[in-house]
Amino acid sequence: MRPCRSTTAPADRRRLLASGLWPWLAAGGLWLLAFAISCRIGSAAVESAAPDSGSVAGRMLGGARAAFGAHFFEVADLYFHRGVEHRRRQALTNDLFLALARVVSPPEHVHRSGSSVREIMPWLWLAVRANPRDVEACLVAAYWLARDLRRPDLALETLREARIDNPTTHRIPLEQARILLRLGQWDEALRSLDVGLALWPGGEDPNSEDALLDKRNLLLHRSLLLESRSQTAAAMADLQEILRLFPDSPALRRRVAELAAGSDPRESALKVLHKLLDEEVRSRVSAEHEESSPPQDDSVVSAPLNTVTNVN
Amino acid sequence: MTRAAVIAAIVWLELLRRKDIYVLLILLGALLAGLVSLNVFGLGGATAYVKDIGLLLAWLFGWILAVSATARELPQEETRGTIFSLLAKPLRRAELLAGKWLGCWSIVAAAALAFYAIVAAVALAKGAGFDAVALAQGFVLHLCALGVICALALCCSTRLNADAAAALTYVVSAACLLLAPRLPHLAAYASGFRFTALLALYHALPHFDLFDMRRRLVHDLGPLPWPVFGAVAAYGIVLTALFLLLAWTAYRRKRFSRGALGA
């Protein structure tokens, strides 16, 4: 076969040149080269967004993959709202074309819920595959798998894979702990919380509001879990650490004082933990509804602390 | 009318010989097969994305086919010199234009029907059906949009060569589809002359977004009210007639010289 190939190859090349195809191939090659270089520039500019730099595709298209991942995440958001885009300011309100367009594509703000949430999952899956270092996409996917789709096993599997690609972030162990706590797998949840606290701040600014809230949640979950196991001293240490971060928390102060006074905390801690998990779900849902407000507003920040107050 | 139909039949034969349609059909089938085979978190049951991407591809391929097929028809006749033998026959220029448009639009419509059939079959195989009435409405409005695009491409090709006409049609139709719906939003942040210019542009550009029922079909929002459907279809017919009229105006007194539009 080899001699045959060697004799036909130059003929093929001549035919290719004669057919006038080579300028198109050259232009395509140059475009691909320019695209790869621009992707590398993008990746260098946003180092954290460059996924999978180990593979050839990752090296060539790192920045583009991050952009694709962000796009797929936006499409998932669009699907969650049944194709309705976020409201934009319009110069016209009573125009014929707009009126027709509103009938063709109704702009009513609706959310998917229950099993219909599965329609957003392909886009989240694509977002995670396109950019495995997009922690937010992984967390959102795990959240919906565990909540509306009632597949905590798949959620934990997704988070396990996400941890391989993002070994330094504390946010994945925190989400794992939440799911494990809901499943009643206390030991595994405690291990995840320990890992999360060991990893915190996970490359984020330790003074940022999000990082501090994550640490507060890790500590609060762990303290309640420890409290339920009668490890009062360790639980109090975690609560005091939260008080150091958020000194204006009278509810927490009262709880620390009660623990110091030696009240039996076992039952109430588990109750608080369940209420806390429910409260977190409610606050996430309300954050989805109030799209104009930031994801962690004051009410969300204070919710778990109020839960502690109410239960006690 | 018979002479226009004969021209349309010749366009059919020529486009079928080119095999562009078969390539696009195979590409659509292959892409949808790839989509269906995705294992999404091991979950299964999600179907809207198949419908969405399938319909998007049907729109994209229909658009490409409509522009590339129509924009080259007249310049090709002029480049080859066959326009002289055509016009030497008892054939009016309006009939030539009508025949070219009818041939291109009808073959693109047939291709779109095949695209929709593939998408519906794949969606059905995945366990999701379309609302039949909504799908029929979406298909008819898609045909209206393709009719407008064919007429626009034909209009551009009366005075430009094939490449320039295709490029101009791509740019204008893409701007109409993507930019026009955003103009009221952009105008909200403009003032004075810019505000007026943006709104004038908004009303002047064809609104292809009105023909796009993909959101209704993908998210199962049901069929359009019939009066609205009728109004949008009538809008498409008026736009098609307008561009065909413009094409005839530009073509009816055009003088030809051999090789003038050589691509």
Coordinates of C-alpha atoms in Angstrom, one line a residue:
Chain A
M1 CA 0.0 0.0 0.0
R2 CA 2.9 2.4 0.8
P3 CA 4.3 2.8 -2.8
C4 CA 0.7 3.4 -4.0
R5 CA 0.2 6.2 -1.4
S6 CA 3.5 7.8 -2.2
T7 CA 2.6 8.0 -5.9
T8 CA -0.9 9.3 -5.5
A9 CA -0.2 11.9 -2.8
P10 CA 1.6 14.4 -5.1
A11 CA -1.2 14.0 -7.7
D12 CA -3.7 14.8 -5.0
R13 CA -1.8 17.8 -4.0
R14 CA -1.5 19.1 -7.6
R15 CA -5.3 18.5 -8.0
L16 CA -5.9 20.4 -4.8
L17 CA -3.7 23.3 -5.9
A18 CA -5.3 23.3 -9.4
S19 CA -8.8 23.3 -8.0
G20 CA -8.2 26.7 -6.2
L21 CA -9.1 25.2 -2.9
W22 CA -5.8 26.0 -1.2
P23 CA -6.5 29.7 -0.5
W24 CA -9.6 28.7 1.4
L25 CA -7.7 26.1 3.3
A26 CA -4.9 28.5 4.1
A27 CA -7.4 31.1 5.2
G28 CA -9.1 28.5 7.4
G29 CA -5.8 27.5 8.9
L30 CA -4.8 31.1 9.6
W31 CA -8.2 31.8 11.1
L32 CA -7.9 28.8 13.4
L33 CA -4.4 29.9 14.4
A34 CA -5.6 33.4 15.2
F35 CA -8.5 32.0 17.1
A36 CA -6.3 29.8 19.2
I37 CA -3.9 32.7 19.9
S38 CA -6.8 34.9 21.0
C39 CA -8.1 32.2 23.2
R40 CA -4.7 31.8 24.8
I41 CA -4.6 35.6 25.4
G42 CA -8.0 35.4 27.0
S43 CA -6.9 32.5 29.2
A44 CA -3.8 34.4 30.3
A45 CA -5.9 37.4 31.2
V46 CA -8.4 35.4 33.2
E47 CA -6.2 32.6 34.6
S48 CA -8.9 31.2 36.8
A49 CA -11.3 30.8 34.0
A50 CA -9.0 28.7 31.9
P51 CA -10.2 25.1 32.2
D52 CA -8.4 21.9 31.5
S53 CA -5.1 23.3 30.5
G54 CA -3.6 19.8 30.4
S55 CA -5.2 18.8 27.2
V56 CA -4.4 20.1 23.7
A57 CA -8.0 21.3 23.3
G58 CA -7.8 23.0 26.7
R59 CA -4.5 24.7 25.8
M60 CA -5.8 25.9 22.4
L61 CA -9.3 26.9 23.4
G62 CA -9.1 27.5 27.1
G63 CA -10.7 31.0 27.1
A64 CA -13.2 30.0 24.5
R65 CA -14.3 27.1 26.6
A66 CA -14.9 29.4 29.6
A67 CA -16.9 31.7 27.3
F68 CA -19.0 28.7 26.1
G69 CA -19.5 27.5 29.6
A70 CA -20.8 31.0 30.6
H71 CA -23.1 31.0 27.7
F72 CA -24.5 27.5 28.5
F73 CA -25.1 28.7 32.1
E74 CA -27.0 31.7 30.8
V75 CA -29.1 29.4 28.6
A76 CA -29.9 27.2 31.6
D77 CA -31.1 30.3 33.4
L78 CA -33.2 31.2 30.3
Y79 CA -34.7 27.7 30.4
F80 CA -35.4 28.0 34.1
H81 CA -37.6 31.0 33.2
R82 CA -39.2 29.1 30.3
G83 CA -37.3 31.1 27.7
V84 CA -38.2 34.5 29.1
E85 CA -35.3 36.9 29.2
H86 CA -34.7 39.2 32.1
R87 CA -36.7 42.4 31.8
R88 CA -35.0 45.2 29.9
R89 CA -35.9 48.9 29.8
Q90 CA -37.8 49.6 26.6
A91 CA -38.2 53.0 24.9
L92 CA -41.6 51.8 23.5
T93 CA -44.4 50.3 25.5
N94 CA -47.4 50.5 23.2
D95 CA -46.0 49.6 19.8
L96 CA -47.7 47.2 17.3
F97 CA -44.6 45.2 16.7
L98 CA -43.9 44.9 20.4
A99 CA -47.5 43.9 21.1
L100 CA -47.3 41.1 18.4
A101 CA -43.9 40.0 19.6
R102 CA -45.3 39.7 23.2
V103 CA -48.1 37.4 21.9
V104 CA -45.7 35.3 19.9
S105 CA -43.2 35.0 22.8
P106 CA -45.1 35.8 26.1
P107 CA -42.9 37.8 28.5
E108 CA -44.5 36.6 31.7
H109 CA -42.0 35.8 34.4
V110 CA -42.4 32.1 35.2
H111 CA -40.1 29.5 36.9
R112 CA -39.8 25.9 36.3
S113 CA -40.3 23.7 39.3
G114 CA -40.6 20.0 40.2
S115 CA -39.6 17.5 37.5
S116 CA -39.7 20.1 34.7
V117 CA -36.5 21.5 36.1
R118 CA -34.8 18.6 34.3
E119 CA -35.1 20.7 31.1
I120 CA -32.4 23.0 32.4
M121 CA -30.0 20.2 33.2
P122 CA -28.6 19.6 29.7
W123 CA -27.4 23.2 29.6
L124 CA -25.8 23.0 33.1
W125 CA -24.2 19.7 32.0
L126 CA -22.8 21.5 28.9
A127 CA -21.6 24.4 31.1
V128 CA -19.8 22.0 33.4
R129 CA -18.3 20.0 30.6
A130 CA -17.2 23.2 28.7
N131 CA -15.7 24.7 31.8
P132 CA -15.1 22.2 34.6
R133 CA -13.6 25.0 36.7
D134 CA -16.9 26.9 36.8
V135 CA -17.8 26.1 40.4
E136 CA -21.0 28.0 40.3
A137 CA -22.4 25.8 37.5
C138 CA -21.4 22.7 39.4
L139 CA -23.1 23.9 42.6
V140 CA -26.3 24.9 40.7
A141 CA -26.5 21.6 39.0
A142 CA -26.0 19.7 42.2
Y143 CA -28.6 21.9 44.0
W144 CA -31.3 21.1 41.4
L145 CA -30.4 17.5 41.2
A146 CA -30.7 17.1 45.0
R147 CA -33.8 19.4 45.4
D148 CA -36.4 19.3 42.7
L149 CA -35.2 16.2 40.9
R150 CA -34.7 14.3 44.1
R151 CA -31.5 12.6 43.0
P152 CA -29.0 13.4 45.8
D153 CA -26.9 10.5 44.6
L154 CA -26.3 12.2 41.2
A155 CA -25.8 15.5 43.0
L156 CA -23.1 14.0 45.2
E157 CA -21.5 12.3 42.1
T158 CA -21.5 15.7 40.3
L159 CA -19.8 17.4 43.3
R160 CA -17.3 14.6 43.6
E161 CA -16.3 15.1 40.0
A162 CA -16.2 18.9 40.5
R163 CA -13.9 18.5 43.4
I164 CA -11.4 16.7 41.2
D165 CA -11.3 19.7 38.9
N166 CA -11.5 22.3 41.8
P167 CA -9.6 20.8 44.7
T168 CA -9.0 24.1 46.5
T169 CA -12.4 25.5 46.8
H170 CA -14.4 25.2 50.1
R171 CA -17.8 25.8 48.3
I172 CA -18.0 22.2 47.0
P173 CA -17.5 20.5 50.4
L174 CA -20.1 22.9 51.9
E175 CA -22.7 21.9 49.3
Q176 CA -21.7 18.2 49.8
A177 CA -22.3 18.7 53.5
R178 CA -25.7 20.2 53.0
I179 CA -26.8 17.3 50.9
L180 CA -25.3 14.7 53.3
L181 CA -27.0 16.4 56.2
R182 CA -30.4 16.2 54.4
L183 CA -29.7 12.5 53.9
G184 CA -28.8 12.1 57.6
Q185 CA -25.3 10.9 56.8
W186 CA -23.8 12.8 59.7
D187 CA -20.3 11.4 59.7
E188 CA -19.7 12.1 56.0
A189 CA -21.3 15.5 56.4
L190 CA -18.9 16.3 59.3
R191 CA -15.9 15.2 57.3
S192 CA -17.0 17.5 54.4
L193 CA -17.5 20.4 56.8
D194 CA -14.0 19.8 58.2
V195 CA -12.6 19.7 54.6
G196 CA -14.5 22.9 53.7
L197 CA -13.1 24.7 56.8
A198 CA -9.6 23.5 56.1
L199 CA -9.8 24.8 52.5
W200 CA -11.5 28.1 53.3
P201 CA -11.1 30.8 51.8
G202 CA -10.2 28.6 48.8
G203 CA -8.5 31.3 46.8
E204 CA -11.2 34.0 47.5
D205 CA -10.6 37.2 49.3
P206 CA -11.0 36.1 53.0
N207 CA -12.6 39.5 53.8
S208 CA -15.2 39.3 51.0
E209 CA -18.8 39.0 52.1
D210 CA -19.4 35.8 50.2
A211 CA -16.3 34.1 51.7
L212 CA -17.3 35.2 55.2
L213 CA -20.8 33.9 54.8
D214 CA -19.5 30.6 53.5
K215 CA -17.3 30.3 56.6
R216 CA -20.2 31.2 58.8
N217 CA -22.3 28.5 57.2
L218 CA -19.5 25.9 57.5
L219 CA -19.0 26.7 61.2
L220 CA -22.8 26.9 62.0
H221 CA -23.5 23.5 60.4
R222 CA -20.5 22.0 62.1
S223 CA -21.3 23.5 65.5
L224 CA -24.9 22.2 65.4
L225 CA -23.7 18.8 64.3
L226 CA -21.1 18.7 67.1
E227 CA -23.7 20.0 69.6
S228 CA -26.1 17.1 68.6
R229 CA -23.2 14.7 69.5
S230 CA -22.7 16.4 72.9
Q231 CA -19.4 17.8 71.9
T232 CA -20.4 21.1 73.5
A233 CA -16.9 22.6 73.8
A234 CA -16.1 22.2 70.1
A235 CA -19.6 23.5 69.2
M236 CA -19.1 26.5 71.4
A237 CA -15.7 27.1 69.8
D238 CA -17.3 27.2 66.3
L239 CA -20.1 29.5 67.5
Q240 CA -17.5 31.9 69.1
E241 CA -15.6 31.9 65.8
I242 CA -18.8 33.0 64.1
L243 CA -19.3 35.7 66.7
R244 CA -15.8 36.9 66.0
L245 CA -16.7 37.3 62.3
F246 CA -20.2 38.6 63.0
P247 CA -20.2 40.3 66.4
D248 CA -23.7 41.7 66.1
S249 CA -25.5 38.5 66.6
P250 CA -27.5 38.5 69.9
A251 CA -29.1 35.2 69.0
L252 CA -25.8 33.5 68.8
R253 CA -24.5 35.1 72.0
R254 CA -27.6 33.7 73.8
R255 CA -27.0 30.3 72.4
V256 CA -23.3 30.3 73.5
A257 CA -24.4 31.4 76.9
E258 CA -27.0 28.6 77.2
L259 CA -24.4 26.1 76.1
A260 CA -22.0 27.4 78.7
A261 CA -24.7 27.1 81.3
G262 CA -24.9 23.4 80.5
S263 CA -28.4 23.1 79.0
D264 CA -29.1 19.8 77.2
P265 CA -28.7 20.7 73.5
R266 CA -29.0 17.3 71.7
E267 CA -32.6 17.5 70.4
S268 CA -32.8 21.2 69.8
A269 CA -29.5 21.1 67.8
L270 CA -30.9 18.7 65.2
K271 CA -34.1 20.6 65.0
V272 CA -32.2 23.8 64.4
L273 CA -30.1 22.0 61.8
H274 CA -33.2 20.9 59.8
K275 CA -34.7 24.3 60.1
L276 CA -31.4 25.8 59.0
L277 CA -31.3 23.6 55.9
D278 CA -35.0 24.4 55.1
E279 CA -34.2 28.1 55.6
E280 CA -31.3 27.9 53.2
V281 CA -33.5 26.4 50.5
R282 CA -36.1 29.0 51.1
S283 CA -33.5 31.8 50.9
R284 CA -32.2 30.4 47.6
V285 CA -35.7 30.2 46.2
S286 CA -36.4 33.8 47.2
A287 CA -33.0 34.9 45.7
E288 CA -34.2 33.3 42.4
H289 CA -37.4 35.3 42.6
E290 CA -35.8 38.6 43.5
E291 CA -33.5 38.7 40.5
S292 CA -32.8 42.4 40.9
S293 CA -31.3 42.0 44.3
P294 CA -27.9 40.4 45.0
P295 CA -28.0 36.7 45.9
Q296 CA -27.0 37.2 49.5
D297 CA -29.0 40.1 50.9
D298 CA -29.4 41.0 54.5
S299 CA -32.4 38.8 55.1
V300 CA -30.5 35.8 53.7
V301 CA -27.5 36.6 55.9
S302 CA -29.6 36.8 59.0
A303 CA -31.9 33.8 58.3
P304 CA -29.9 31.0 59.8
L305 CA -29.1 33.2 62.9
N306 CA -32.8 34.0 63.3
T307 CA -33.5 30.3 63.0
V308 CA -31.2 29.7 66.0
T309 CA -33.1 32.5 67.8
N310 CA -36.6 31.1 67.0
V311 CA -35.8 27.6 67.9
N312 CA -34.4 28.5 71.2
Chain B
M1 CA -48.0 32.2 -14.5
T2 CA -47.2 29.0 -16.5
R3 CA -44.0 30.5 -17.7
A4 CA -43.0 31.4 -14.1
A5 CA -43.8 27.8 -13.1
V6 CA -41.5 26.5 -15.8
I7 CA -38.7 28.8 -14.6
A8 CA -39.4 27.5 -11.0
A9 CA -39.2 23.9 -12.2
I10 CA -35.8 24.6 -13.8
V11 CA -34.6 26.2 -10.6
W12 CA -35.7 23.0 -8.7
L13 CA -33.8 20.8 -11.1
E14 CA -30.7 22.9 -10.8
L15 CA -30.8 23.1 -7.0
L16 CA -31.4 19.4 -6.7
R17 CA -28.4 18.8 -8.9
R18 CA -26.2 20.8 -6.6
K19 CA -26.9 18.5 -3.6
D20 CA -26.6 21.3 -1.0
I21 CA -29.9 20.2 0.5
Y22 CA -28.8 16.6 1.0
V23 CA -25.6 17.8 2.7
L24 CA -27.6 20.0 5.1
L25 CA -30.1 17.1 5.8
I26 CA -27.3 14.7 6.6
L27 CA -25.6 17.3 8.8
L28 CA -28.9 18.0 10.7
G29 CA -29.5 14.3 11.2
A30 CA -25.9 13.8 12.4
L31 CA -26.0 16.7 14.8
L32 CA -29.3 15.7 16.3
A33 CA -28.1 12.1 16.7
G34 CA -25.1 13.4 18.6
L35 CA -27.3 15.5 20.8
V36 CA -29.7 12.6 21.6
S37 CA -26.8 10.5 22.6
L38 CA -25.7 12.9 25.3
N39 CA -25.7 11.4 28.8
V40 CA -26.8 14.4 30.9
F41 CA -25.7 13.6 34.5
G42 CA -27.1 10.1 34.0
L43 CA -30.6 11.7 34.4
G44 CA -32.5 11.3 31.1
G45 CA -35.9 12.7 30.4
A46 CA -34.8 16.2 29.2
T47 CA -36.1 16.9 25.7
A48 CA -36.5 20.7 25.3
Y49 CA -32.8 21.1 24.4
V50 CA -33.2 18.6 21.5
K51 CA -36.2 20.6 20.2
D52 CA -34.5 23.9 20.7
I53 CA -31.2 23.0 18.9
G54 CA -33.1 21.1 16.2
L55 CA -35.3 24.0 15.4
L56 CA -32.4 26.4 15.6
L57 CA -30.5 24.3 13.1
A58 CA -33.7 24.2 10.9
W59 CA -33.8 28.0 10.9
L60 CA -30.0 28.3 10.3
F61 CA -29.9 25.8 7.5
G62 CA -33.1 27.2 5.9
W63 CA -31.6 30.7 6.1
I64 CA -28.3 29.5 4.5
L65 CA -30.1 27.6 1.8
A66 CA -32.5 30.5 1.0
V67 CA -29.7 33.1 0.7
S68 CA -27.2 30.9 -1.1
A69 CA -29.7 29.5 -3.6
T70 CA -31.5 32.7 -4.4
A71 CA -28.7 35.2 -4.5
R72 CA -26.8 33.3 -7.3
E73 CA -29.8 32.7 -9.6
L74 CA -29.9 35.9 -11.6
P75 CA -26.1 36.7 -11.6
Q76 CA -25.4 33.2 -12.7
E77 CA -27.7 33.6 -15.7
E78 CA -25.9 36.8 -16.6
T79 CA -22.4 35.4 -16.1
R80 CA -23.2 32.4 -18.3
G81 CA -24.9 34.5 -20.8
T82 CA -28.1 32.4 -20.6
I83 CA -30.0 35.5 -19.7
F84 CA -29.9 36.6 -23.3
S85 CA -31.5 33.4 -24.6
L86 CA -34.0 33.5 -21.7
L87 CA -35.1 37.0 -22.5
A88 CA -35.2 36.3 -26.2
K89 CA -38.2 34.0 -25.5
P90 CA -41.7 35.3 -24.8
L91 CA -40.9 35.8 -21.1
R92 CA -41.4 39.0 -19.2
R93 CA -38.9 40.0 -16.7
A94 CA -41.5 40.0 -13.9
E95 CA -42.2 36.4 -14.8
L96 CA -38.6 35.6 -14.7
L97 CA -38.3 37.1 -11.2
A98 CA -41.5 35.5 -10.0
G99 CA -40.3 32.1 -11.4
K100 CA -36.9 32.4 -9.8
W101 CA -38.4 33.4 -6.4
L102 CA -41.1 30.7 -6.6
G103 CA -38.5 28.0 -7.5
C104 CA -36.1 29.0 -4.7
W105 CA -38.7 29.5 -2.1
S106 CA -40.6 26.3 -2.8
I107 CA -37.4 24.2 -2.7
V108 CA -36.3 25.8 0.5
A109 CA -39.8 25.2 1.9
A110 CA -39.5 21.6 0.9
A111 CA -36.1 21.4 2.6
A112 CA -37.5 23.1 5.7
L113 CA -40.3 20.6 5.8
A114 CA -37.7 17.8 5.7
F115 CA -35.8 19.6 8.5
Y116 CA -38.9 19.9 10.7
A117 CA -39.8 16.2 10.0
I118 CA -36.4 15.1 11.2
V119 CA -36.5 17.3 14.3
A120 CA -40.1 16.1 15.1
A121 CA -39.0 12.5 14.6
V122 CA -36.0 12.8 16.8
A123 CA -37.9 14.6 19.5
L124 CA -40.6 11.9 19.4
A125 CA -37.9 9.2 19.6
K126 CA -36.6 11.0 22.7
G127 CA -40.1 10.9 24.2
A128 CA -41.3 14.5 23.6
G129 CA -43.8 15.5 21.0
F130 CA -44.7 18.9 19.7
D131 CA -48.2 20.5 19.9
A132 CA -49.3 19.7 16.4
V133 CA -51.2 23.0 15.8
A134 CA -48.3 25.1 17.2
L135 CA -45.8 23.1 15.1
A136 CA -47.9 23.7 12.0
Q137 CA -48.2 27.4 12.8
G138 CA -44.4 27.6 13.5
F139 CA -43.7 25.9 10.2
V140 CA -46.0 28.3 8.2
L141 CA -44.5 31.4 9.8
H142 CA -41.0 30.0 9.1
L143 CA -42.0 29.6 5.5
C144 CA -43.1 33.3 5.5
A145 CA -39.7 34.3 6.9
L146 CA -38.0 32.2 4.2
G147 CA -40.2 33.8 1.5
V148 CA -39.1 37.3 2.7
I149 CA -35.4 36.2 2.8
C150 CA -35.7 34.8 -0.8
A151 CA -37.3 38.0 -2.0
L152 CA -34.6 40.1 -0.3
A153 CA -31.8 38.0 -1.8
L154 CA -33.4 38.2 -5.3
C155 CA -33.8 42.0 -4.9
C156 CA -30.1 42.4 -4.0
S157 CA -29.0 40.1 -6.8
T158 CA -30.7 42.2 -9.4
R159 CA -28.0 44.8 -9.1
L160 CA -25.1 43.0 -7.5
N161 CA -23.0 39.9 -8.3
A162 CA -23.8 36.6 -6.5
D163 CA -21.3 37.0 -3.7
A164 CA -22.1 40.6 -2.9
A165 CA -25.9 39.9 -3.0
A166 CA -25.5 36.9 -0.7
A167 CA -23.3 38.8 1.8
L168 CA -25.7 41.8 1.8
T169 CA -28.7 39.5 2.4
Y170 CA -26.9 37.7 5.2
V171 CA -26.0 40.9 6.9
V172 CA -29.5 42.5 6.5
S173 CA -31.4 39.4 7.5
A174 CA -29.1 38.7 10.5
A175 CA -29.5 42.3 11.6
C176 CA -33.3 42.1 11.3
L177 CA -33.4 38.9 13.3
L178 CA -30.9 39.7 16.0
L179 CA -30.7 43.5 16.2
A180 CA -34.2 44.8 15.4
P181 CA -35.9 43.3 18.6
R182 CA -33.2 44.9 20.7
L183 CA -33.6 48.4 19.3
P184 CA -36.4 49.6 21.7
H185 CA -34.0 48.6 24.5
L186 CA -31.1 50.5 23.0
A187 CA -33.3 53.5 22.3
A188 CA -34.2 53.6 26.0
Y189 CA -30.6 54.7 26.7
A190 CA -30.5 57.2 23.8
S191 CA -31.7 60.7 23.4
G192 CA -32.3 63.3 20.7
F193 CA -31.4 62.3 17.2
R194 CA -30.0 58.9 18.2
F195 CA -33.3 58.0 19.9
T196 CA -35.3 59.0 16.8
A197 CA -32.9 57.2 14.4
L198 CA -33.1 54.0 16.5
L199 CA -36.9 54.0 16.6
A200 CA -37.0 54.8 12.8
L201 CA -34.7 51.9 12.2
Y202 CA -36.8 49.7 14.4
H203 CA -40.0 50.4 12.4
A204 CA -38.2 50.3 9.0
L205 CA -36.5 46.9 9.4
P206 CA -38.4 43.7 8.7
H207 CA -39.3 42.0 12.0
F208 CA -38.2 38.4 11.5
D209 CA -38.6 37.8 15.2
L210 CA -42.3 37.8 14.7
F211 CA -42.0 34.7 12.5
D212 CA -40.0 32.8 15.1
M213 CA -42.2 30.5 17.2
R214 CA -39.3 28.5 18.6
R215 CA -39.9 29.6 22.1
R216 CA -43.5 28.6 22.0
L217 CA -42.6 25.2 20.6
V218 CA -39.7 24.5 22.8
H219 CA -41.3 25.5 26.1
D220 CA -44.8 24.1 25.2
L221 CA -46.6 27.4 25.4
G222 CA -49.3 26.3 22.9
P223 CA -50.4 27.7 19.5
L224 CA -50.8 31.3 18.7
P225 CA -54.2 32.9 18.7
W226 CA -55.4 32.6 15.1
P227 CA -55.9 36.4 14.5
V228 CA -52.3 37.0 15.6
F229 CA -51.1 34.2 13.4
G230 CA -53.0 35.6 10.5
A231 CA -51.7 39.1 11.1
V232 CA -48.0 37.8 11.2
A233 CA -48.5 35.7 8.1
A234 CA -50.1 38.7 6.2
Y235 CA -47.1 40.8 7.4
G236 CA -44.8 38.2 5.8
I237 CA -46.7 38.2 2.5
V238 CA -46.7 42.0 2.4
L239 CA -42.9 42.1 3.0
T240 CA -42.3 39.4 0.3
A241 CA -44.4 41.4 -2.2
L242 CA -42.6 44.6 -1.3
F243 CA -39.1 43.0 -1.9
L244 CA -40.3 41.4 -5.2
L245 CA -41.7 44.7 -6.3
L246 CA -38.4 46.4 -5.5
A247 CA -36.6 43.6 -7.4
W248 CA -38.8 44.1 -10.4
T249 CA -38.3 47.9 -10.3
A250 CA -34.5 47.4 -10.3
Y251 CA -34.6 44.7 -13.0
R252 CA -37.2 45.7 -15.5
R253 CA -35.0 48.2 -17.3
K254 CA -31.6 46.8 -16.6
R255 CA -29.2 46.6 -19.5
F256 CA -27.0 43.5 -19.8
S257 CA -23.5 43.2 -21.2
R258 CA -21.7 39.9 -21.4
G259 CA -19.6 39.1 -18.4
A260 CA -20.6 42.3 -16.5
L261 CA -21.4 40.4 -13.3
G262 CA -18.7 37.8 -13.6
A263 CA -18.2 36.4 -10.2

